[in-house]
Coordinates of C-alpha atoms in Angstrom, one line a residue:
X1 CA -51.1 11.6 -63.2
X2 CA -52.0 12.6 -66.6
X3 CA -49.5 9.8 -68.2
X4 CA -51.3 6.8 -65.9
X5 CA -54.6 8.0 -66.8
X6 CA -54.0 8.0 -70.2
X7 CA -52.0 4.3 -70.2
X8 CA -55.6 3.3 -68.7
X9 CA -57.7 5.0 -70.9
X10 CA -55.9 3.9 -74.2
X11 CA -55.6 0.5 -72.5
X12 CA -59.6 0.3 -71.8
X13 CA -58.7 -1.3 -68.3
X14 CA -62.3 -1.1 -67.2
X15 CA -65.4 0.0 -68.2
X16 CA -67.8 1.8 -65.6
X17 CA -71.2 -0.2 -64.7
X18 CA -73.7 0.0 -62.3
X19 CA -73.6 -1.3 -58.8
X20 CA -75.3 -4.0 -58.1
X21 CA -75.7 -5.7 -54.1
X22 CA -74.3 -9.0 -55.3
X23 CA -71.1 -7.6 -56.1
X24 CA -67.5 -8.0 -54.6
X25 CA -66.3 -4.2 -54.8
X26 CA -62.4 -3.8 -54.4
X27 CA -61.2 -0.6 -53.2
X28 CA -58.4 1.6 -55.2
X29 CA -56.3 4.4 -54.5
X30 CA -53.3 6.0 -55.8
X31 CA -49.4 5.8 -55.1
X32 CA -46.9 8.5 -55.6
X33 CA -43.0 7.6 -56.5
X34 CA -40.2 10.3 -56.9
X35 CA -37.9 8.7 -60.1
X36 CA -34.6 9.6 -59.3
X37 CA -31.9 10.6 -61.6
X38 CA -28.0 8.7 -61.4
X39 CA -26.5 11.2 -59.7
X40 CA -29.4 11.2 -57.1
X41 CA -31.6 14.3 -57.9
X42 CA -35.2 14.4 -59.2
X43 CA -35.8 13.1 -62.3
X44 CA -39.7 13.3 -62.3
X45 CA -42.8 12.3 -60.2
X46 CA -44.4 9.1 -61.2
X47 CA -48.3 8.3 -60.3
X48 CA -50.1 5.0 -60.1
X49 CA -53.8 3.5 -59.7
X50 CA -53.5 0.4 -57.8
X51 CA -56.5 -2.1 -56.5
X52 CA -56.4 -2.8 -53.2
X53 CA -55.8 -6.2 -53.7
X54 CA -55.5 -7.1 -50.5
X55 CA -59.7 -6.8 -49.9
X56 CA -59.8 -9.6 -52.8
X57 CA -61.3 -12.9 -51.8
X58 CA -60.0 -16.0 -52.6
X59 CA -62.5 -18.4 -55.6
X60 CA -64.2 -15.0 -55.6
X61 CA -61.5 -12.3 -57.3
X62 CA -58.9 -14.6 -58.0
X63 CA -58.3 -18.5 -58.6
X64 CA -54.9 -18.9 -59.9
X65 CA -51.8 -16.8 -58.9
X66 CA -49.3 -18.4 -59.7
X67 CA -46.3 -17.5 -62.0
X68 CA -42.7 -18.2 -62.5
X69 CA -39.9 -16.4 -61.6
X70 CA -36.4 -16.8 -62.4
X71 CA -33.8 -17.0 -59.8
X72 CA -31.0 -14.3 -60.0
X73 CA -28.7 -17.3 -60.1
X74 CA -29.8 -18.4 -63.3
X75 CA -29.6 -14.5 -64.6
X76 CA -25.8 -14.1 -63.6
X77 CA -25.4 -17.8 -65.2
X78 CA -26.6 -16.7 -68.7
X79 CA -24.8 -13.0 -68.9
X80 CA -21.6 -14.8 -67.4
X81 CA -22.0 -17.4 -70.7
X82 CA -23.0 -14.7 -73.0
X83 CA -19.7 -12.8 -71.7
X84 CA -17.8 -16.1 -72.3
X85 CA -19.0 -16.8 -75.9
X86 CA -18.6 -12.9 -76.8
X87 CA -22.9 -12.6 -76.9
X88 CA -24.8 -9.3 -77.6
X89 CA -27.0 -8.6 -74.4
X90 CA -30.4 -7.1 -74.7
X91 CA -33.1 -5.8 -72.4
X92 CA -36.0 -4.4 -72.8
X93 CA -38.6 -3.1 -70.4
X94 CA -42.2 -2.5 -71.2
X95 CA -44.3 0.3 -69.5
X96 CA -47.4 -0.7 -67.6
X97 CA -46.8 -4.5 -68.2
X98 CA -49.6 -5.8 -65.7
X99 CA -52.0 -3.2 -68.0
X100 CA -51.6 -5.5 -70.5
X101 CA -52.6 -8.6 -68.8
X102 CA -56.4 -9.9 -69.5
X103 CA -58.5 -11.1 -66.2
X104 CA -60.7 -14.0 -66.5
X105 CA -62.2 -13.2 -63.3
X106 CA -65.1 -10.5 -63.0
X107 CA -63.0 -7.8 -60.6
X108 CA -65.5 -4.6 -59.9
X109 CA -63.3 -1.6 -58.2
X110 CA -64.8 1.7 -57.2
X111 CA -63.3 4.5 -59.1
X112 CA -60.0 5.9 -58.0
X113 CA -59.9 8.9 -55.5
X114 CA -60.5 12.0 -57.4
X115 CA -61.5 10.2 -60.1
X116 CA -64.9 9.3 -60.3
X117 CA -66.9 10.0 -63.6
X118 CA -69.2 12.9 -62.6
X119 CA -72.2 11.6 -64.7
X120 CA -71.8 8.2 -63.1
X121 CA -70.5 8.9 -60.0
X122 CA -71.9 5.5 -58.3
X123 CA -70.9 3.1 -61.2
X124 CA -68.0 0.9 -60.2
X125 CA -65.1 0.0 -62.4
X126 CA -65.4 -3.7 -63.9
X127 CA -61.5 -4.5 -64.3
X128 CA -60.9 -5.9 -68.4
X129 CA -57.4 -5.8 -67.4
X130 CA -55.2 -6.4 -65.0
X131 CA -54.4 -3.7 -62.7
X132 CA -51.4 -3.1 -60.4
X133 CA -51.8 -4.5 -56.6
X134 CA -54.3 -7.3 -58.1
X135 CA -53.7 -11.1 -57.1
X136 CA -53.6 -12.1 -60.4
X137 CA -51.6 -9.4 -62.0
X138 CA -48.4 -10.7 -62.4
X139 CA -50.0 -14.0 -63.5
X140 CA -52.1 -12.1 -66.5
X141 CA -48.9 -10.8 -67.6
X142 CA -47.2 -13.9 -67.9
X143 CA -49.8 -15.6 -70.0
X144 CA -50.3 -12.4 -72.2
X145 CA -46.5 -12.2 -73.0
X146 CA -46.1 -16.0 -73.1
X147 CA -48.2 -16.2 -75.6
X148 CA -47.1 -13.2 -78.0

């Protein structure tokens, strides 16, 4: 959980703001996952804060969600061409990728469970960056990545 909290803080994912009656506030939760080594033994436990995007309202919390996805057949074709041409292939993994997407909408989220700021327990998180679970998170990540 510490690694996730550090990434959220470092990325300035949200800021706490006072709750008002006209805000549409979505929930948040923790999702836990076990990461395994290739031999099947436990490598590490991973915790992630996610927004309850299924509570988002179209036209209020999001407008555009479309993002392009490459088909598996296209990936296979590219790898085949690279092998035939004897090209070197490289891959990359962006840690906490969705957290890098900048949001254009005003989205308010409950403070994550067991993480409420003791000085502002009734404040909500105004999201500044995308968070896993948001309907527009993949689109925000694509927009950020394609602008580099």
